[in-house]
Each structure stands twice: as C-alpha cells, then as structure tokens.
C-alpha cells in the first residue's frame, strides 16, 4: 500500500556509486588523463576556466573529467572550488598591448604594424569530418615564426591617436578599485567594470545568441572586429611589502576590440565607439560575443534607444550566469509535492464551483478516476 | 588530491560575518529584503543555497539541526543538506521538531508549534513578492520603499473577479509588521498563520537572488486579503490515513493506476510522533480520506 519515502540516504549513496561507475565507463577502455584533456580538449578547458572564473588548467581538466564532459557542470565544480580560495588582492591591469601574440587579426585594416597573424584557427577549414583522426594520428609539427618581442598596439589605440574612436573609458575607475560581483551583490545600474565581469563569466551560448540578436536588428550597433588577439600576457601583483609590482606568471587570453558606429554630434566631434571582450584562453566566439553585448549595454550611456533585449542591463546581467540558470531550471527536479497539492486543492475547488454553476457534473471518465 | 579542510560549517569566518550582518539588518527591518554577497556553494543554486548559507552563519557547535523538505526529513535534498552539515560542522542532527534548535526548511512550517529557543531557516527561490507583477528589481525596490502595493491588491482582486477566490495556493503574500509585503517562500497558505506571532526567529535565505530577510519573534504577519474576501487557510476534506490527524497538511499519494489515492501527513515527524503516541490506523477516518470531493 503506502510506499514510504524513507531510505533517501541509501538511495542517494547508490545513485552516486552508479554515477562514478558510469563516469569511468567501459573498464577495458583506457582512462582519460588530465594531461590528455588539457592538451587535446584545450578549448573546452579554456571555456571552463573562463566561465568558472579560475585560471587553472589542471583543475579545469579535472572538472571536465569529473563532470563527464558536461561543460556547465564542470564550470560549476570550478566555481564552487574558487569560492573557497582566499583572496590576496587584485592584480595590476594586464597589458594586452604587450601580449606575446599567437594569433592576431584585424577586420578593419588590410595590414597594420605587426601584421595579421592567423595562428591556430578553425577559420577557413572545410568542416569535413577527418576520418584519419579516428585512429591514432601522426601529426608533423608545424612551422612557426621566430618569437617577436615587439609590442603591437591595438587597432583601437591606433584609431584613437587621431581621435577617430572614443577614448577608452575615461572613468574614475583608472587606478581605483574595481568591483567584484562575487564579493558584493550586483545592483542596478551596474558600472561597466561589473558588467564586463558579469559578461566574462557569462554563458557563451547566452552571449552568443544576444550578440547575434544585435546583428539581426534587435539593438543594432554596426560592429567591425577592429582586432582579435590571442596570446600570453604577464600578470603582476603589487606587493605592499616590497613596494613594487612582482610578476606572478603568464596567462593566455583572447581580447576583442570591437569598433562600432559613431557617437558625438553637436558638442563633441563624431567618433567610433567601443565594445570590449576579454576571455581566458583561446575563446574567440566568447570574446566577440562579449564585445557586441558590452557595446549593446552601453546604449543608455551613449544616448541610444534601449528597447532591445541585448540593451537591457537588468535582463542581460541577471540571466547570463549559467551556474545560476542551470541550478534554478534544474531545481524543478526537486520535490514540489506540497505546492502541487495546494494547487491541486485549489483547482478542484474551482472546478467543483464551475460544474455547480453550470449544472453539470464532471465527465464519467473523471468520476471513475476520482 | 586530498580533500581541503574547510572551516566549521564550510563558510570562512569573513563570509559568516558578512552574512550575520545581513541577518541582523534583516531582523531590524522585518520583512525587508537585505542584499548580501551570496557565495557559490557546493550545491546548485535553487537547491537551498540561501538557506544553507544562513544556517552555516548561525550554527554553533551545540546546535541541534533538523532539515526538512516538503515537511519530510527523508526527502533526498533534505538528506543531502543534513549530510552537508554533519560533514562540515559535525553538529548533532535530529528529526524531532521539539529537539531542534535550528530547523532548515523548504516549502513547509512544522506542524508542532515552535518555541523561542528555535530558529526556522527558510530556503527561498524568488524572494520578491512583486516579481511576477514587475520583473525589474529597480522597480520593485522602489515600490517597497514607497509601500506602493496597489499592484498586488489589483492582482488579488483580479483573481477574485475571475475565479471567485484569490488563486494563490502557496507563496501567498503577507504583510510583516504592518510595513513590508513579503514572500513567505513557497509554503502552502495553510502554513501562513503559523508565521504570525511566532515565538521562534524566522530567517529567509535566497542564495541565487542574493537576499536575506527575517521575521523577528512575536511579529505580526498578516496574509493579504480584502474585508469581504478574508484570507482562508486551505482545509483538507480528509484526515491522515496513518495517524488520523485532522489538523495537519496532507500529501496525496496515488496508490494504484486506477487513481486510488490516500492522504498522509506531509510533516513526517508530526505523523510519526502521533503514531508513537497511539494515534493509529485511523479506521474511523478512512472513509473521509477517500472522500475527496
């Protein structure tokens, strides 16, 4: 008769044991190593580090393995780990102009100082399944150019020399503390620092769709990819004890400087506007999408109409986080017996009153079910 | 890799201090939603992270913790959260309402009246009672500041004109201390009257939405209604088939594929205690249990 709901504890333990078993899969197949994930699924590692807000390839690879390749689950694992880490402070701003460039392209100038560097990219590949990869493949090492230490200024900076593009956020922020939405609750309107932090942590798919919507006319902002660069930058930390900034190491980053249509008019000279994207690792789609959405979110500041979803700060920032989104959507799997019972009771009452009013009784089928 | 050693009740002391400040502010302004820097917890948002953070911030080594979900100590998520605190705080746990000093709950208030030595911590999904009327936080905060609750009354009025009743069966809005309209979390409106003048401190934590709010002990909590349509708590036309209780909130259990159903207490501790006291099989109530209108 009555199936008691006791035994939840054992059921959970058993479910977790099954999960571990399924994660390992067929035992005859060699277990995947973190090095393999890091090396051969590198872009997945990049995404998990970026949206997990923690630059650690080994931990990201571990998260991907533990999550069985479920990227959002992996991001969640990394975030939950990150939140427990002590914070020593904020690094000095990184100088992407001094980036050790692996890839750098501009869609606005055919050539520019430093040139166009294609680097490792899917662009221009024909998306034909390469069946030779089904077996172990012997890939010859690729030709590379000698390291060039010259720092190359960004396209946006070059345009800025002539005043053709707005100055990069001439804000109070320079040198001041930047906000951190993982330490303070986000409130609206948010400063651009918090907006960019939110977007950098935001779900790639969500930002991609929003960015796409601006291109299709929902908050169009006429973008040109002024420059995308990917490479290694040094991170420095100002140590109070020694009185100067000490290098902590290097990180790989992708930066996108978007050049968008004009602002200015009666009182200021017309100039291009900026959208900015920055992501850990090689995450070009993310950086591009972020730059488009950043620019869309500047609509109010630039005196534009703000009727498109991508321009709605509260809408975008409140829904961009996939760890929050997945938690709340998936919580529908939790029991809701109590609320459902309350709704059921109300609905039955309303139906009974309906049938009473209309002098009908419920259909025989339903009577039988009652 | 070895498991990192976590602080008592998982959160670091800095974070606990931040949360305690938010709790104190919430107690000082009953029903007001205090923003707090909610942390990423090792369980998903929407699964009780707000309640867990509040519990972690108030828990002491001598506390006795009870965790319920849907009124039951044995539902999977309640088990998971209880285990989390056993693991990270090593506190004593109980399923007996009267023994607990801290009770974390999702969707129910225990049937056994609470005492002034107890704290009830609610898990809250959407803390803003006006959210489904006005999606913008910037707007709803202004509405609260100005006590501008007309929109809510219009909604309740529209319910009545359309259905003849206020069509809200759970998360039924209340007014706290004659000032703030508050979401009681998705408890059935059956439980609403228990919040009023309650000797226990009631704390509400919404992790994903980063809000904490509170009802201090012995505070007036009124469910919104109209003079000619007074609030009526939900009443079951049945009694518990296990313990015969007629005053408890009941879960409906479908027992076969022909739609036969029975009703049992949602509060498993209440039901179990009654049965232990000899209230039994409820033979005299069986008929009523099946007669569900």
XYZ file of C-alpha atoms in Angstrom:
663
model
C 0.000 0.000 0.000
C 1.747 3.100 1.211
C 5.219 3.410 -0.241
C 7.239 5.167 2.408
C 9.734 7.750 1.208
C 12.222 6.606 3.849
C 15.587 5.467 2.665
C 16.540 8.607 0.776
C 20.024 8.405 2.213
C 20.776 4.942 0.857
C 19.227 5.826 -2.489
C 21.469 8.866 -2.821
C 24.584 6.866 -1.985
C 23.678 4.225 -4.521
C 22.966 6.830 -7.173
C 26.376 8.374 -6.581
C 28.038 4.977 -6.861
C 26.271 4.460 -10.183
C 27.429 7.868 -11.335
C 31.051 7.025 -10.529
C 30.662 3.774 -12.388
C 29.135 5.422 -15.456
C 31.794 8.128 -15.392
C 34.534 5.556 -15.669
C 32.646 3.723 -18.403
C 33.877 0.529 -20.025
C 36.853 -0.580 -17.931
C 38.623 -2.066 -20.949
C 38.925 1.432 -22.406
C 41.916 3.345 -21.029
C 41.011 6.041 -18.550
C 41.406 9.591 -19.841
C 44.137 11.613 -18.172
C 44.077 15.258 -17.152
C 47.019 15.878 -19.482
C 45.030 14.467 -22.372
C 42.090 16.720 -21.572
C 44.332 19.731 -21.125
C 46.196 19.104 -24.384
C 43.605 17.662 -26.709
C 40.414 19.262 -25.426
C 42.188 22.541 -24.771
C 39.370 24.813 -25.909
C 36.981 23.068 -23.542
C 39.468 23.701 -20.741
C 39.632 27.355 -21.815
C 35.866 27.711 -21.626
C 35.638 26.092 -18.202
C 38.397 28.358 -16.859
C 36.746 31.431 -18.339
C 33.204 30.848 -17.108
C 34.477 29.192 -13.951
C 36.472 32.391 -13.281
C 39.579 30.494 -12.287
C 42.739 30.216 -14.333
C 43.998 26.727 -13.611
C 44.244 24.293 -16.494
C 44.749 21.236 -14.339
C 41.733 21.907 -12.116
C 39.601 22.745 -15.162
C 40.651 19.475 -16.790
C 39.795 17.645 -13.580
C 36.397 19.326 -13.521
C 35.721 18.274 -17.114
C 36.669 14.691 -16.300
C 34.577 14.628 -13.145
C 31.630 16.209 -14.993
C 31.823 13.586 -17.748
C 32.260 16.335 -20.326
C 29.230 18.332 -19.191
C 30.726 21.797 -19.517
C 28.268 23.656 -17.301
C 28.679 21.049 -14.585
C 32.453 21.434 -14.915
C 32.144 25.220 -14.657
C 30.013 24.758 -11.550
C 32.630 22.477 -9.954
C 35.353 25.023 -10.598
C 33.243 27.895 -9.259
C 32.414 26.019 -6.070
C 36.117 25.403 -5.567
C 37.057 29.004 -6.388
C 34.682 30.423 -3.815
C 36.659 28.795 -1.003
C 40.001 30.306 -2.030
C 41.452 33.173 -0.006
C 41.837 36.472 -1.833
C 45.063 38.420 -1.551
C 44.017 41.325 -3.712
C 43.639 42.373 -7.327
C 46.418 42.140 -9.883
C 47.736 45.128 -11.761
C 45.813 45.657 -15.011
C 47.227 43.300 -17.621
C 48.804 44.947 -20.646
C 47.372 43.205 -23.699
C 49.384 45.593 -25.881
C 52.476 43.732 -24.679
C 50.921 40.354 -25.403
C 53.131 37.567 -26.721
C 50.908 37.090 -29.744
C 49.887 33.666 -31.096
C 47.092 34.969 -33.240
C 46.049 38.449 -34.176
C 43.683 39.537 -36.890
C 42.002 42.769 -37.837
C 38.910 43.003 -39.998
C 39.277 46.751 -40.399
C 42.769 47.149 -41.886
C 44.361 45.008 -44.544
C 47.725 45.436 -42.930
C 48.959 47.086 -39.785
C 52.066 47.133 -37.593
C 52.694 43.566 -36.521
C 50.651 42.256 -39.440
C 47.896 39.712 -39.485
C 48.866 36.538 -37.662
C 46.462 33.684 -38.307
C 47.766 31.269 -35.699
C 45.858 28.093 -34.843
C 42.309 28.623 -36.067
C 39.288 26.730 -37.392
C 38.633 29.641 -39.738
C 38.929 28.696 -43.425
C 38.987 24.974 -42.619
C 36.491 22.921 -44.550
C 34.243 21.317 -41.993
C 34.663 17.820 -43.357
C 34.980 15.035 -40.844
C 38.583 13.888 -40.925
C 38.385 10.146 -40.717
C 42.121 9.825 -40.296
C 41.614 11.143 -36.768
C 39.540 8.085 -35.931
C 42.813 6.283 -35.419
C 45.880 7.492 -33.658
C 47.385 10.042 -35.955
C 50.934 11.055 -36.565
C 50.874 14.824 -36.892
C 54.023 16.540 -38.050
C 54.984 19.593 -36.054
C 54.001 22.835 -37.718
C 56.279 25.564 -38.968
C 56.431 28.547 -36.660
C 57.892 32.001 -36.939
C 60.557 33.192 -34.530
C 59.280 34.895 -31.417
C 58.762 38.599 -31.966
C 59.078 40.613 -28.786
C 57.836 43.863 -30.267
C 54.684 45.040 -28.513
C 51.966 45.843 -31.034
C 49.428 48.449 -30.139
C 45.846 47.573 -30.750
C 43.865 48.830 -33.712
C 41.608 50.760 -31.367
C 44.627 52.583 -29.952
C 45.847 53.431 -33.444
C 42.424 54.850 -34.303
C 42.439 56.710 -31.014
C 45.570 58.606 -31.964
C 43.514 60.530 -34.487
C 40.508 60.849 -32.241
C 38.561 58.589 -34.613
C 37.413 56.398 -31.746
C 36.285 57.393 -28.276
C 38.863 57.282 -25.531
C 38.856 54.027 -23.603
C 36.506 54.641 -20.698
C 37.978 57.841 -19.281
C 36.480 56.818 -15.990
C 37.086 57.318 -12.339
C 37.948 53.627 -12.450
C 41.520 54.264 -13.539
C 43.601 53.116 -10.622
C 40.571 52.894 -8.373
C 39.326 49.591 -7.037
C 37.329 47.554 -9.494
C 34.124 45.935 -8.306
C 33.771 42.197 -7.741
C 30.319 40.713 -8.086
C 31.433 37.548 -6.342
C 32.043 39.615 -3.180
C 29.275 42.191 -3.370
C 25.731 41.628 -4.607
C 25.113 43.148 -8.019
C 22.809 46.152 -8.041
C 21.464 48.155 -10.932
C 22.524 50.187 -12.757
C 25.874 48.402 -12.643
C 29.186 50.047 -13.505
C 30.972 48.905 -16.636
C 33.570 47.050 -14.560
C 30.874 44.845 -13.050
C 29.116 44.488 -16.388
C 32.308 43.264 -18.021
C 32.981 40.891 -15.128
C 29.482 39.525 -15.448
C 29.874 39.047 -19.212
C 33.313 37.434 -18.851
C 31.754 34.850 -16.501
C 28.590 34.655 -18.559
C 27.430 31.670 -20.554
C 28.976 31.585 -24.004
C 25.763 30.366 -25.613
C 23.641 33.047 -23.984
C 26.040 35.820 -25.006
C 26.343 34.372 -28.496
C 22.575 34.495 -29.011
C 22.302 38.006 -27.620
C 25.183 39.175 -29.815
C 23.529 37.536 -32.793
C 20.259 39.310 -31.999
C 22.008 42.702 -32.198
C 23.309 41.785 -35.643
C 19.797 40.913 -36.754
C 18.440 44.283 -35.759
C 17.468 43.991 -32.093
C 19.733 46.775 -30.908
C 21.999 47.024 -33.949
C 25.340 48.689 -33.288
C 27.203 48.360 -36.608
C 30.263 46.454 -35.407
C 33.639 45.891 -37.034
C 36.072 43.477 -35.479
C 38.845 46.039 -35.111
C 41.073 43.390 -33.701
C 41.119 39.995 -32.083
C 44.287 38.848 -30.444
C 45.187 35.701 -28.590
C 48.385 35.089 -26.738
C 50.257 35.147 -23.486
C 50.281 38.089 -21.111
C 52.106 38.619 -17.865
C 50.165 39.085 -14.634
C 51.673 41.336 -11.997
C 50.718 41.909 -8.403
C 51.657 44.972 -6.412
C 53.224 43.670 -3.223
C 52.966 46.178 -0.377
C 55.931 44.614 1.404
C 58.420 45.214 -1.390
C 56.817 48.336 -2.800
C 56.670 47.291 -6.445
C 54.742 45.005 -8.754
C 56.053 41.450 -8.937
C 55.252 39.128 -11.848
C 53.083 36.155 -10.843
C 53.232 34.316 -14.133
C 51.572 34.387 -17.507
C 48.071 33.594 -18.718
C 46.689 33.022 -22.190
C 43.928 35.442 -23.102
C 41.765 36.385 -26.034
C 40.909 40.037 -26.451
C 38.414 41.546 -28.860
C 38.294 45.264 -29.601
C 35.112 45.985 -31.482
C 34.796 49.232 -33.429
C 31.204 50.404 -33.613
C 29.259 53.199 -35.177
C 29.504 56.792 -34.207
C 28.700 58.902 -31.283
C 29.172 62.647 -30.992
C 27.374 65.465 -32.740
C 26.661 68.989 -31.628
C 29.152 69.359 -28.809
C 31.695 66.603 -29.415
C 33.321 65.513 -32.655
C 31.854 62.329 -34.122
C 33.898 59.222 -33.453
C 33.630 55.448 -33.398
C 32.555 53.748 -30.182
C 33.991 50.687 -28.500
C 32.829 47.295 -27.406
C 35.212 45.137 -25.425
C 35.606 41.427 -24.920
C 38.183 39.528 -22.885
C 38.349 35.835 -22.100
C 40.758 33.278 -20.687
C 42.468 31.018 -23.189
C 41.534 30.911 -26.835
C 37.867 31.767 -26.673
C 37.211 33.889 -29.735
C 33.499 33.298 -30.066
C 33.085 34.297 -26.445
C 35.253 37.419 -26.758
C 33.430 38.569 -29.907
C 30.004 37.981 -28.410
C 31.029 39.709 -25.198
C 32.240 42.759 -27.125
C 28.952 43.015 -29.017
C 26.897 42.706 -25.852
C 29.138 45.142 -23.971
C 28.543 47.686 -26.722
C 24.792 46.997 -26.690
C 24.715 47.574 -22.930
C 26.302 50.987 -23.422
C 23.227 52.178 -25.307
C 21.888 54.306 -22.468
C 25.276 55.898 -21.770
C 25.555 56.810 -25.470
C 22.041 58.212 -25.644
C 20.632 55.466 -27.862
C 17.277 53.772 -27.653
C 17.253 50.823 -25.256
C 14.362 48.681 -26.396
C 16.190 45.511 -27.460
C 16.887 42.578 -25.121
C 20.671 42.878 -25.502
C 20.488 46.526 -24.387
C 18.537 45.725 -21.238
C 21.143 45.653 -18.493
C 18.988 44.042 -15.835
C 17.755 41.389 -18.240
C 21.205 40.513 -19.583
C 23.163 40.583 -16.336
C 20.507 38.722 -14.353
C 20.351 35.815 -16.772
C 23.857 35.418 -18.145
C 25.236 33.146 -15.438
C 24.843 29.517 -16.432
C 25.579 28.170 -12.948
C 22.681 30.189 -11.557
C 20.477 29.381 -14.533
C 21.122 25.663 -14.514
C 20.570 25.444 -10.768
C 17.226 27.131 -10.892
C 15.962 25.373 -14.006
C 17.108 22.005 -12.694
C 15.633 22.576 -9.251
C 12.319 21.697 -10.888
C 13.502 18.123 -10.382
C 13.233 18.591 -6.624
C 10.003 17.510 -4.953
C 7.192 20.025 -5.068
C 4.529 17.757 -3.543
C 3.375 20.357 -1.081
C 2.883 23.222 -3.515
C 1.420 20.926 -6.108
C -1.053 19.631 -3.533
C -2.063 23.194 -2.725
C -2.607 23.951 -6.416
C -4.481 20.694 -6.876
C -6.782 21.540 -3.986
C -7.464 24.992 -5.386
C -8.087 23.670 -8.883
C -10.527 21.038 -7.616
C -12.382 23.711 -5.715
C -12.585 25.960 -8.764
C -13.736 23.065 -10.946
C -16.382 21.997 -8.459
C -17.718 25.526 -8.398
C -17.649 25.668 -12.180
C -19.697 22.497 -12.566
C -22.105 23.608 -9.864
C -22.662 26.909 -11.644
C -23.247 25.244 -14.977
C -25.421 22.488 -13.575
C -23.164 19.788 -14.942
C -21.231 17.059 -13.308
C -17.739 16.054 -14.251
C -17.399 13.556 -17.069
C -17.793 9.863 -16.184
C -14.160 9.234 -17.046
C -13.056 11.663 -14.401
C -15.585 10.323 -11.946
C -14.045 6.889 -12.329
C -10.648 8.362 -11.771
C -11.817 10.055 -8.617
C 44.462 15.329 -4.168
C 43.391 15.377 -0.573
C 40.113 16.930 0.441
C 40.737 20.509 1.548
C 39.993 21.205 5.182
C 37.023 23.520 5.378
C 36.091 25.850 8.174
C 33.358 24.929 10.678
C 30.092 24.818 8.719
C 32.007 25.256 5.447
C 31.961 29.063 5.131
C 35.001 31.083 6.173
C 34.578 33.422 9.138
C 34.758 36.514 6.937
C 31.803 35.322 4.917
C 29.875 34.330 8.035
C 30.402 37.809 9.457
C 29.062 39.344 6.260
C 26.001 37.080 6.371
C 25.421 37.746 10.086
C 25.454 41.470 9.398
C 22.811 40.967 6.736
C 20.772 38.832 9.161
C 20.968 41.488 11.886
C 19.839 44.138 9.458
C 17.012 41.875 8.298
C 15.858 41.355 11.880
C 15.981 45.097 12.484
C 13.753 45.757 9.467
C 11.209 42.910 9.497
C 10.226 41.757 6.035
C 12.780 43.909 4.219
C 14.982 42.087 1.704
C 18.627 42.723 2.538
C 21.063 42.188 -0.354
C 24.047 40.056 0.633
C 27.110 38.752 -1.165
C 25.834 35.230 -1.643
C 28.610 32.706 -2.213
C 28.831 29.889 -4.669
C 28.018 26.835 -2.635
C 28.910 23.253 -3.499
C 25.246 22.567 -4.270
C 23.280 24.125 -7.129
C 21.521 27.456 -6.962
C 17.829 26.843 -6.449
C 18.562 23.837 -4.238
C 18.736 25.691 -0.963
C 21.989 27.663 -1.177
C 20.402 30.655 0.574
C 19.098 28.589 3.458
C 22.391 26.715 3.695
C 24.353 29.969 3.951
C 22.057 31.336 6.642
C 22.236 28.077 8.579
C 26.030 27.978 8.215
C 26.283 31.531 9.527
C 24.160 30.958 12.645
C 25.113 27.393 13.501
C 27.150 26.817 16.657
C 28.774 23.591 17.837
C 25.987 22.988 20.379
C 23.126 23.430 17.964
C 20.858 20.584 17.025
C 19.900 20.714 13.382
C 16.790 19.455 11.626
C 16.398 19.704 7.851
C 13.098 19.164 6.100
C 11.908 19.381 2.529
C 8.169 19.153 1.830
C 7.743 18.599 5.561
C 9.812 15.449 5.497
C 13.268 14.674 6.879
C 13.763 11.921 4.343
C 13.355 13.662 1.022
C 16.544 13.496 -0.999
C 17.528 17.151 -0.797
C 16.885 17.329 2.939
C 19.108 14.296 3.365
C 21.785 15.909 1.236
C 21.761 19.202 3.166
C 21.709 17.464 6.550
C 24.702 15.360 5.494
C 26.483 18.507 4.348
C 26.301 19.975 7.845
C 27.141 16.702 9.551
C 30.240 16.588 7.371
C 31.304 20.233 7.611
C 30.118 21.173 11.116
C 29.737 17.849 12.883
C 26.645 19.125 14.667
C 24.028 16.873 16.186
C 21.020 16.352 13.973
C 17.505 15.292 14.733
C 14.239 14.642 13.006
C 12.251 15.621 16.085
C 10.936 19.161 15.778
C 10.979 19.852 19.513
C 14.628 18.774 19.886
C 15.985 21.024 17.153
C 17.449 24.457 17.787
C 17.839 25.243 14.095
C 15.389 23.928 11.507
C 16.109 24.463 7.841
C 13.052 24.008 5.698
C 11.881 24.001 2.145
C 8.175 24.579 1.480
C 6.753 23.813 4.939
C 6.487 25.019 8.520
C 6.432 22.133 11.021
C 3.025 21.324 12.493
C 4.417 21.241 16.036
C 4.408 24.833 17.333
C 7.904 26.303 17.559
C 9.436 27.759 20.707
C 11.511 30.840 21.427
C 14.711 28.765 21.570
C 14.355 27.806 17.929
C 15.281 29.353 14.593
C 13.442 28.420 11.417
C 15.509 28.926 8.261
C 13.565 29.004 5.005
C 15.007 28.260 1.586
C 13.687 30.881 -0.803
C 13.697 30.655 -4.597
C 12.258 34.085 -5.511
C 12.305 36.472 -2.534
C 10.459 39.275 -4.281
C 6.677 39.017 -3.800
C 6.161 41.552 -6.573
C 8.451 39.816 -9.072
C 5.726 38.229 -11.162
C 3.904 41.526 -11.371
C 7.014 43.584 -12.121
C 10.131 41.790 -13.357
C 12.535 44.667 -12.736
C 14.406 44.779 -9.453
C 14.967 48.535 -9.816
C 11.171 48.995 -9.939
C 10.217 46.586 -7.158
C 12.747 48.101 -4.755
C 11.197 51.495 -5.361
C 7.711 50.078 -4.824
C 8.756 48.625 -1.460
C 10.416 51.873 -0.457
C 7.207 53.766 -1.113
C 4.950 50.994 0.284
C 3.370 51.063 -3.136
C 1.496 47.771 -3.037
C -1.514 48.684 -5.164
C -0.362 46.360 -7.938
C -0.523 43.380 -5.586
C -4.033 44.240 -4.465
C -5.132 44.632 -8.061
C -3.732 41.174 -8.799
C -5.608 39.645 -5.861
C -8.756 41.494 -6.901
C -8.449 40.213 -10.474
C -8.145 36.675 -9.100
C -11.407 37.118 -7.240
C -13.247 38.589 -10.192
C -12.019 35.783 -12.429
C -12.102 32.726 -10.164
C -14.192 33.849 -7.219
C -11.164 33.260 -4.982
C -7.640 34.505 -4.583
C -5.973 31.946 -6.838
C -2.760 31.656 -4.864
C -2.376 28.389 -3.036
C 1.259 28.686 -1.999
C 3.789 31.512 -1.592
C 0.795 33.523 -0.505
C 1.978 37.106 0.158
C 1.988 38.504 3.682
C 2.497 41.892 5.256
C 5.064 41.954 8.045
C 4.770 44.319 10.983
C 2.362 46.474 9.000
C 5.105 47.614 6.650
C 6.700 45.292 4.073
C 4.868 42.910 1.810
C 6.883 39.710 1.933
C 7.073 36.404 0.119
C 6.791 33.624 2.714
C 8.670 31.275 0.321
C 6.607 28.601 -1.422
C 4.920 27.243 1.693
C 1.258 26.337 1.261
C -1.018 29.095 2.504
C -2.131 26.512 5.076
C 1.102 27.388 6.899
C 0.751 31.162 6.716
C -1.000 31.627 10.074
C 1.906 29.866 11.835
C 4.202 32.756 10.936
C 2.161 35.276 12.890
C 3.281 35.991 16.445
C 5.624 33.032 16.256
C 7.988 32.696 19.258
C 10.790 31.403 17.002
C 13.044 33.602 14.887
C 12.274 33.112 11.208
C 15.085 33.696 8.707
C 14.775 33.561 4.938
C 17.733 32.981 2.613
C 17.684 33.345 -1.178
C 21.126 32.382 -2.496
C 20.733 32.848 -6.228
C 18.875 36.136 -5.786
C 21.297 37.211 -3.015
C 18.712 38.309 -0.469
C 18.137 37.658 3.240
C 15.041 38.677 5.176
C 13.584 37.927 8.569
C 10.588 37.856 10.849
C 11.692 38.521 14.439
C 9.945 36.554 17.211
C 6.427 37.656 18.094
C 5.965 39.782 14.991
C 2.641 40.431 13.359
C 2.358 38.671 9.996
C -0.878 39.178 8.075
C -1.827 37.338 4.904
C -3.103 39.844 2.344
C -6.850 39.820 1.810
C -9.936 42.010 1.492
C -12.607 42.756 4.086
C -15.234 40.983 2.009
C -12.841 38.218 0.945
C -10.952 37.347 4.098
C -7.930 35.059 3.955
C -8.936 31.457 4.409
C -6.297 28.853 5.077
C -6.515 25.768 2.905
C -8.506 22.984 4.509
C -8.339 19.362 3.600
C -11.527 17.347 3.412
C -9.587 14.369 4.646
C -7.527 13.223 7.571
C -4.180 11.457 7.680
C -4.595 7.797 6.922
C -1.638 6.847 9.074
C -2.137 8.874 12.236
C -5.671 10.181 11.856
C -4.661 13.821 12.227
C -7.290 16.237 11.025
C -5.302 19.408 11.638
C -2.189 18.750 9.539
C -1.238 19.451 5.954
C -1.695 16.335 3.868
C 0.175 14.857 0.919
C -1.861 12.976 -1.614
C -0.395 9.633 -2.595
C -1.664 7.768 -5.631
C -1.640 4.100 -4.730
C -2.560 2.368 -7.982
C -3.106 3.133 -11.643
C -6.858 3.387 -11.242
C -6.468 6.643 -9.395
C -6.976 5.332 -5.876
C -5.342 7.742 -3.508
C -4.726 8.242 0.130
C -3.800 11.211 2.252
C -0.932 11.284 4.716
C 0.705 13.972 6.806
C 3.327 15.947 4.930
C 5.122 16.527 8.257
C 6.669 13.107 8.850
C 7.856 13.910 12.365
C 4.396 15.061 13.405
C 2.828 11.948 11.913
C 5.392 9.614 13.439
C 5.096 11.197 16.871
C 1.340 10.875 16.800
C 1.533 7.239 15.795
C 4.061 6.578 18.546
C 1.587 8.106 20.963
C -1.006 5.570 19.886
C -2.994 7.580 17.414
C -3.361 4.992 14.844
C -4.592 3.487 11.746
C -7.429 5.973 11.654
C -10.023 3.361 10.817
C -12.754 5.829 11.603
C -11.166 8.308 9.256
C -10.551 6.064 6.278
C -13.829 6.898 4.662
C -13.187 10.587 4.946
C -9.735 10.114 3.459
C -11.119 8.602 0.290
C -13.952 11.035 0.010
C -12.025 13.676 -1.763
C -14.956 15.584 -3.154
